[in-house]
Amino acid sequence: MEKSKIGRRFEGKVAIVTASTQGIGFSIAQRLALEGASVVISSRKQSVYIRDEHIIILFSFQKNVDEAVEKLKAQGIQVLGLVCHVSNAQQRKDLIECTVQKYGKIDVIVSNAAANPSVDAILDSHESTLDKLWEVNVKTSILLIQDASPHLTKGSSIVFISSISAYQPPAAMAMYGVTKTALLGLTKALATEMAPHTRVNCVAPGTVPTRFASFITNNDIIRNSIEEKTPLKRLGTPEDMAAATAFLASDEASYITGETIVVAGGMSSRL
């Protein structure tokens, strides 16, 4: 979205967005920044294998973070980019500490990191798969807020990114959906616990054609079926999710806490 077409609701504020170097997370960080926020983006380390005739060399670096930072800086955005695998306790703490060292406070946290390592039925899922889903999708969201809570300003805002699958977990990603359901409950619980100084809300995206959802959206039959079942007859965009997140994080939503907004083009199992 062009800077001239949006407001400045986050002027002077500091926002952390996890898993934010591409897709929905990147669009959220971009939107908050274009509205005036100093944003801190992060992503897990990226590994690249280079093969020649005899050896495979593994390099770990933060190329994805650096590329995202450059894209945002090219738009005149104030941004700090850090490597942060949310399951790594030290990297989570570094994310918070580096933010506070540079900006002195935290006004907004958007917890966007998620994993979906399997399409197995729940009763066929390995214990290691269940552990990873709960750890990345639920547990680390809690631990991140624990680390950040001493630095949150009065009037701060937290937004969890859930999924429409939280309401009706689909067979091919049922356990993923269950973890996203847990975020709805976490939103309610923390909204009560952190009131009145911090608001806690949630966005539940519908189907968005990102790399994370490519196994669904790259299949023309599945994609067309979803579009046909959606009242607005299209898939969502990262910008749609960013707009809803920005609203909940902004002072325009100052009397909203403990709520989830479904952003799915009208497709929902809720009344």
Short mmCIF file of C-alpha atoms in Angstrom, two decimals:
data_model
loop_
_atom_site.label_atom_id
_atom_site.label_comp_id
_atom_site.label_asym_id
_atom_site.label_seq_id
_atom_site.Cartn_x
_atom_site.Cartn_y
_atom_site.Cartn_z
CA MET A 1 0.00 0.00 0.00
CA GLU A 2 1.23 3.48 -0.89
CA LYS A 3 2.37 5.57 2.07
CA SER A 4 0.19 8.46 0.90
CA LYS A 5 -2.97 6.35 1.24
CA ILE A 6 -2.64 5.40 4.90
CA GLY A 7 -2.59 7.24 8.20
CA ARG A 8 0.08 7.55 10.88
CA ARG A 9 -1.51 5.66 13.78
CA PHE A 10 1.84 4.32 15.03
CA GLU A 11 3.92 7.47 15.01
CA GLY A 12 6.57 7.17 17.74
CA LYS A 13 5.71 3.57 18.55
CA VAL A 14 7.92 0.46 18.50
CA ALA A 15 6.62 -2.82 17.12
CA ILE A 16 8.06 -6.34 17.06
CA VAL A 17 6.73 -8.77 14.45
CA THR A 18 7.95 -12.36 14.51
CA ALA A 19 8.38 -14.45 11.35
CA SER A 20 8.25 -11.25 9.35
CA THR A 21 10.64 -11.50 6.40
CA GLN A 22 7.99 -12.68 3.96
CA GLY A 23 4.28 -13.32 3.54
CA ILE A 24 1.77 -12.12 6.13
CA GLY A 25 4.42 -11.20 8.70
CA PHE A 26 6.31 -9.00 6.26
CA SER A 27 3.13 -7.20 5.20
CA ILE A 28 2.19 -6.57 8.83
CA ALA A 29 5.63 -5.12 9.61
CA GLN A 30 5.47 -3.01 6.46
CA ARG A 31 2.01 -1.67 7.30
CA LEU A 32 2.92 -0.74 10.87
CA ALA A 33 6.08 0.96 9.67
CA LEU A 34 4.36 2.91 6.91
CA GLU A 35 2.03 4.20 9.62
CA GLY A 36 4.98 5.52 11.59
CA ALA A 37 6.24 2.65 13.76
CA SER A 38 9.87 1.67 14.23
CA VAL A 39 9.63 -2.03 13.44
CA VAL A 40 11.76 -4.97 14.47
CA ILE A 41 11.50 -7.87 12.05
CA SER A 42 12.85 -11.35 12.57
CA SER A 43 13.15 -14.77 11.03
CA ARG A 44 14.79 -18.07 11.87
CA LYS A 45 18.22 -18.84 10.41
CA GLN A 46 18.25 -19.93 6.83
CA SER A 47 20.49 -22.79 5.72
CA VAL A 48 21.77 -23.20 2.20
CA TYR A 49 23.44 -26.30 0.83
CA ILE A 50 26.07 -25.87 -1.90
CA ARG A 51 26.99 -29.14 -3.64
CA ASP A 52 30.02 -29.79 -5.83
CA GLU A 53 31.39 -33.11 -7.07
CA HIS A 54 32.69 -34.24 -3.70
CA ILE A 55 31.23 -32.29 -0.77
CA ILE A 56 28.20 -30.53 0.59
CA ILE A 57 28.91 -27.29 2.43
CA LEU A 58 26.35 -25.89 4.86
CA PHE A 59 26.21 -22.17 5.44
CA SER A 60 23.94 -20.57 8.04
CA PHE A 61 23.34 -16.86 7.61
CA GLN A 62 20.67 -14.22 7.84
CA LYS A 63 20.16 -13.55 4.15
CA ASN A 64 16.37 -13.59 4.41
CA VAL A 65 16.46 -11.03 7.23
CA ASP A 66 18.88 -8.77 5.38
CA GLU A 67 16.84 -8.87 2.18
CA ALA A 68 13.65 -7.95 4.03
CA VAL A 69 15.41 -5.10 5.82
CA GLU A 70 16.66 -3.70 2.52
CA LYS A 71 13.17 -3.83 1.01
CA LEU A 72 11.75 -1.87 3.93
CA LYS A 73 14.61 0.63 4.11
CA ALA A 74 14.09 1.34 0.41
CA GLN A 75 10.65 2.65 1.41
CA GLY A 76 12.15 4.98 3.99
CA ILE A 77 11.15 2.70 6.86
CA GLN A 78 12.93 2.62 10.23
CA VAL A 79 13.65 -1.08 10.73
CA LEU A 80 15.85 -3.41 12.76
CA GLY A 81 16.29 -6.96 11.49
CA LEU A 82 17.32 -9.86 13.72
CA VAL A 83 17.66 -13.60 13.41
CA CYS A 84 15.24 -15.22 15.85
CA HIS A 85 14.07 -18.80 15.87
CA VAL A 86 11.23 -18.47 18.37
CA SER A 87 12.02 -21.90 19.83
CA ASN A 88 15.49 -20.69 20.79
CA ALA A 89 15.31 -19.12 24.26
CA GLN A 90 18.46 -17.04 23.85
CA GLN A 91 17.39 -15.70 20.46
CA ARG A 92 14.00 -14.71 21.91
CA LYS A 93 15.70 -12.86 24.75
CA ASP A 94 18.10 -11.21 22.28
CA LEU A 95 15.15 -10.06 20.19
CA ILE A 96 13.64 -8.29 23.19
CA GLU A 97 16.91 -6.94 24.57
CA CYS A 98 18.12 -5.57 21.22
CA THR A 99 14.77 -3.87 20.69
CA VAL A 100 14.86 -2.20 24.11
CA GLN A 101 18.52 -1.22 23.73
CA LYS A 102 17.83 0.48 20.41
CA TYR A 103 14.39 1.99 21.01
CA GLY A 104 13.92 1.96 24.79
CA LYS A 105 10.46 0.40 24.85
CA ILE A 106 7.95 -1.94 23.19
CA ASP A 107 4.48 -0.77 22.21
CA VAL A 108 3.25 -3.55 19.91
CA ILE A 109 4.00 -7.24 19.56
CA VAL A 110 2.63 -9.33 16.71
CA SER A 111 3.19 -13.04 17.29
CA ASN A 112 3.11 -14.53 13.80
CA ALA A 113 5.55 -17.45 13.88
CA ALA A 114 4.00 -20.84 13.11
CA ALA A 115 4.88 -24.32 11.92
CA ASN A 116 2.96 -27.05 10.14
CA PRO A 117 5.37 -29.96 9.71
CA SER A 118 2.84 -32.66 8.89
CA VAL A 119 -0.44 -33.43 7.11
CA ASP A 120 -0.99 -36.64 9.09
CA ALA A 121 -4.18 -37.34 10.97
CA ILE A 122 -3.92 -36.52 14.67
CA LEU A 123 -3.90 -40.16 15.75
CA ASP A 124 -1.17 -40.91 13.20
CA SER A 125 1.07 -38.01 14.27
CA HIS A 126 4.46 -38.73 15.79
CA GLU A 127 5.16 -37.36 19.23
CA SER A 128 7.97 -35.20 17.83
CA THR A 129 5.50 -33.61 15.41
CA LEU A 130 3.03 -32.88 18.18
CA ASP A 131 5.82 -31.38 20.29
CA LYS A 132 6.94 -29.08 17.47
CA LEU A 133 3.43 -27.88 16.72
CA TRP A 134 2.67 -27.04 20.34
CA GLU A 135 6.07 -25.49 20.93
CA VAL A 136 6.19 -23.18 17.91
CA ASN A 137 2.49 -22.35 17.57
CA VAL A 138 1.53 -21.96 21.23
CA LYS A 139 4.30 -22.29 23.83
CA THR A 140 6.73 -19.83 22.25
CA SER A 141 3.96 -17.25 21.93
CA ILE A 142 3.61 -17.35 25.70
CA LEU A 143 7.35 -17.31 26.36
CA LEU A 144 7.85 -14.34 24.04
CA ILE A 145 5.26 -12.31 25.94
CA GLN A 146 6.86 -13.34 29.24
CA ASP A 147 10.19 -11.96 28.05
CA ALA A 148 8.66 -8.78 26.67
CA SER A 149 6.14 -7.95 29.40
CA PRO A 150 8.52 -5.91 31.64
CA HIS A 151 9.19 -3.58 28.70
CA LEU A 152 5.64 -3.07 27.43
CA THR A 153 4.35 0.48 27.65
CA LYS A 154 1.05 1.51 29.18
CA GLY A 155 -1.49 1.22 26.36
CA SER A 156 0.52 -1.43 24.55
CA SER A 157 -1.03 -4.02 22.27
CA ILE A 158 -0.44 -7.68 21.47
CA VAL A 159 -1.86 -9.42 18.41
CA PHE A 160 -1.67 -13.17 17.84
CA ILE A 161 -2.03 -14.52 14.32
CA SER A 162 -4.25 -17.59 14.38
CA SER A 163 -6.16 -19.11 11.44
CA ILE A 164 -9.67 -19.81 10.25
CA SER A 165 -8.71 -23.47 10.76
CA ALA A 166 -8.96 -22.72 14.49
CA TYR A 167 -12.76 -22.91 14.15
CA GLN A 168 -12.98 -26.05 12.02
CA PRO A 169 -9.63 -27.86 11.76
CA PRO A 170 -9.39 -29.41 8.28
CA ALA A 171 -8.50 -33.09 8.02
CA ALA A 172 -5.18 -32.48 6.24
CA MET A 173 -3.93 -30.09 8.93
CA ALA A 174 -6.05 -30.95 11.94
CA MET A 175 -3.39 -30.67 14.64
CA TYR A 176 -2.23 -27.36 13.20
CA GLY A 177 -5.83 -26.18 13.51
CA VAL A 178 -6.00 -27.36 17.12
CA THR A 179 -2.94 -25.29 18.03
CA LYS A 180 -4.51 -22.30 16.36
CA THR A 181 -7.66 -22.90 18.42
CA ALA A 182 -5.45 -22.70 21.49
CA LEU A 183 -4.43 -19.18 20.47
CA LEU A 184 -8.06 -18.08 20.69
CA GLY A 185 -8.14 -19.20 24.30
CA LEU A 186 -4.73 -17.69 24.98
CA THR A 187 -6.02 -14.37 23.65
CA LYS A 188 -8.96 -14.43 26.07
CA ALA A 189 -6.82 -15.47 29.05
CA LEU A 190 -4.05 -12.94 28.52
CA ALA A 191 -6.51 -10.14 27.78
CA THR A 192 -7.83 -10.55 31.32
CA GLU A 193 -4.40 -11.07 32.87
CA MET A 194 -2.73 -8.11 31.17
CA ALA A 195 -5.56 -5.58 31.48
CA PRO A 196 -5.86 -2.67 31.82
CA HIS A 197 -2.44 -1.59 30.54
CA THR A 198 -2.06 -4.03 27.62
CA ARG A 199 -4.70 -5.14 25.14
CA VAL A 200 -4.52 -8.65 23.63
CA ASN A 201 -6.35 -9.57 20.43
CA CYS A 202 -6.12 -12.03 17.58
CA VAL A 203 -6.49 -12.20 13.79
CA ALA A 204 -7.66 -15.42 12.15
CA PRO A 205 -6.71 -15.31 8.45
CA GLY A 206 -8.47 -17.29 5.80
CA THR A 207 -6.54 -18.83 2.93
CA VAL A 208 -3.73 -16.55 1.76
CA PRO A 209 -1.38 -17.54 -1.12
CA THR A 210 1.94 -17.31 0.70
CA ARG A 211 4.88 -19.70 0.70
CA PHE A 212 3.56 -21.19 3.96
CA ALA A 213 0.26 -22.12 2.27
CA SER A 214 1.67 -22.97 -1.15
CA PHE A 215 0.79 -26.66 -0.85
CA ILE A 216 -2.85 -25.54 -0.89
CA THR A 217 -2.87 -22.46 -3.09
CA ASN A 218 -0.62 -23.85 -5.82
CA ASN A 219 -3.18 -26.59 -6.50
CA ASP A 220 -5.65 -25.09 -8.97
CA ILE A 221 -8.45 -27.48 -8.03
CA ILE A 222 -8.16 -26.74 -4.31
CA ARG A 223 -7.67 -23.03 -4.87
CA ASN A 224 -10.73 -22.75 -7.15
CA SER A 225 -12.80 -24.71 -4.65
CA ILE A 226 -11.86 -22.36 -1.82
CA GLU A 227 -12.59 -19.29 -3.93
CA GLU A 228 -15.98 -20.69 -4.92
CA LYS A 229 -16.91 -21.35 -1.28
CA THR A 230 -15.81 -17.86 -0.20
CA PRO A 231 -18.58 -15.23 -0.40
CA LEU A 232 -16.13 -12.62 -1.73
CA LYS A 233 -14.91 -15.12 -4.37
CA ARG A 234 -11.21 -14.62 -3.84
CA LEU A 235 -8.38 -15.64 -1.58
CA GLY A 236 -7.05 -13.22 1.00
CA THR A 237 -3.88 -11.20 0.59
CA PRO A 238 -1.11 -10.45 3.08
CA GLU A 239 -2.22 -6.83 2.91
CA ASP A 240 -5.73 -7.80 4.04
CA MET A 241 -4.26 -9.44 7.13
CA ALA A 242 -1.95 -6.49 7.76
CA ALA A 243 -4.85 -4.05 7.67
CA ALA A 244 -6.82 -6.00 10.29
CA THR A 245 -3.75 -6.43 12.49
CA ALA A 246 -2.90 -2.74 12.29
CA PHE A 247 -6.43 -1.82 13.34
CA LEU A 248 -6.35 -4.09 16.41
CA ALA A 249 -2.88 -2.85 17.38
CA SER A 250 -3.82 0.80 16.99
CA ASP A 251 -5.49 3.20 19.40
CA GLU A 252 -8.59 3.05 17.19
CA ALA A 253 -9.21 -0.32 18.85
CA SER A 254 -8.53 1.03 22.35
CA TYR A 255 -11.76 -0.49 23.73
CA ILE A 256 -11.25 -3.90 22.15
CA THR A 257 -9.43 -6.70 23.96
CA GLY A 258 -9.78 -10.47 24.12
CA GLU A 259 -11.30 -10.60 20.64
CA THR A 260 -10.53 -12.44 17.41
CA ILE A 261 -11.26 -10.96 13.99
CA VAL A 262 -11.77 -13.53 11.24
CA VAL A 263 -10.40 -12.16 7.96
CA ALA A 264 -11.57 -14.75 5.48
CA GLY A 265 -13.80 -13.14 2.89
CA GLY A 266 -16.95 -14.30 4.66
CA MET A 267 -15.90 -17.93 4.99
CA SER A 268 -16.37 -18.90 8.62
CA SER A 269 -18.11 -21.49 10.74
CA ARG A 270 -19.05 -18.86 13.35
CA LEU A 271 -22.42 -17.19 13.75
#
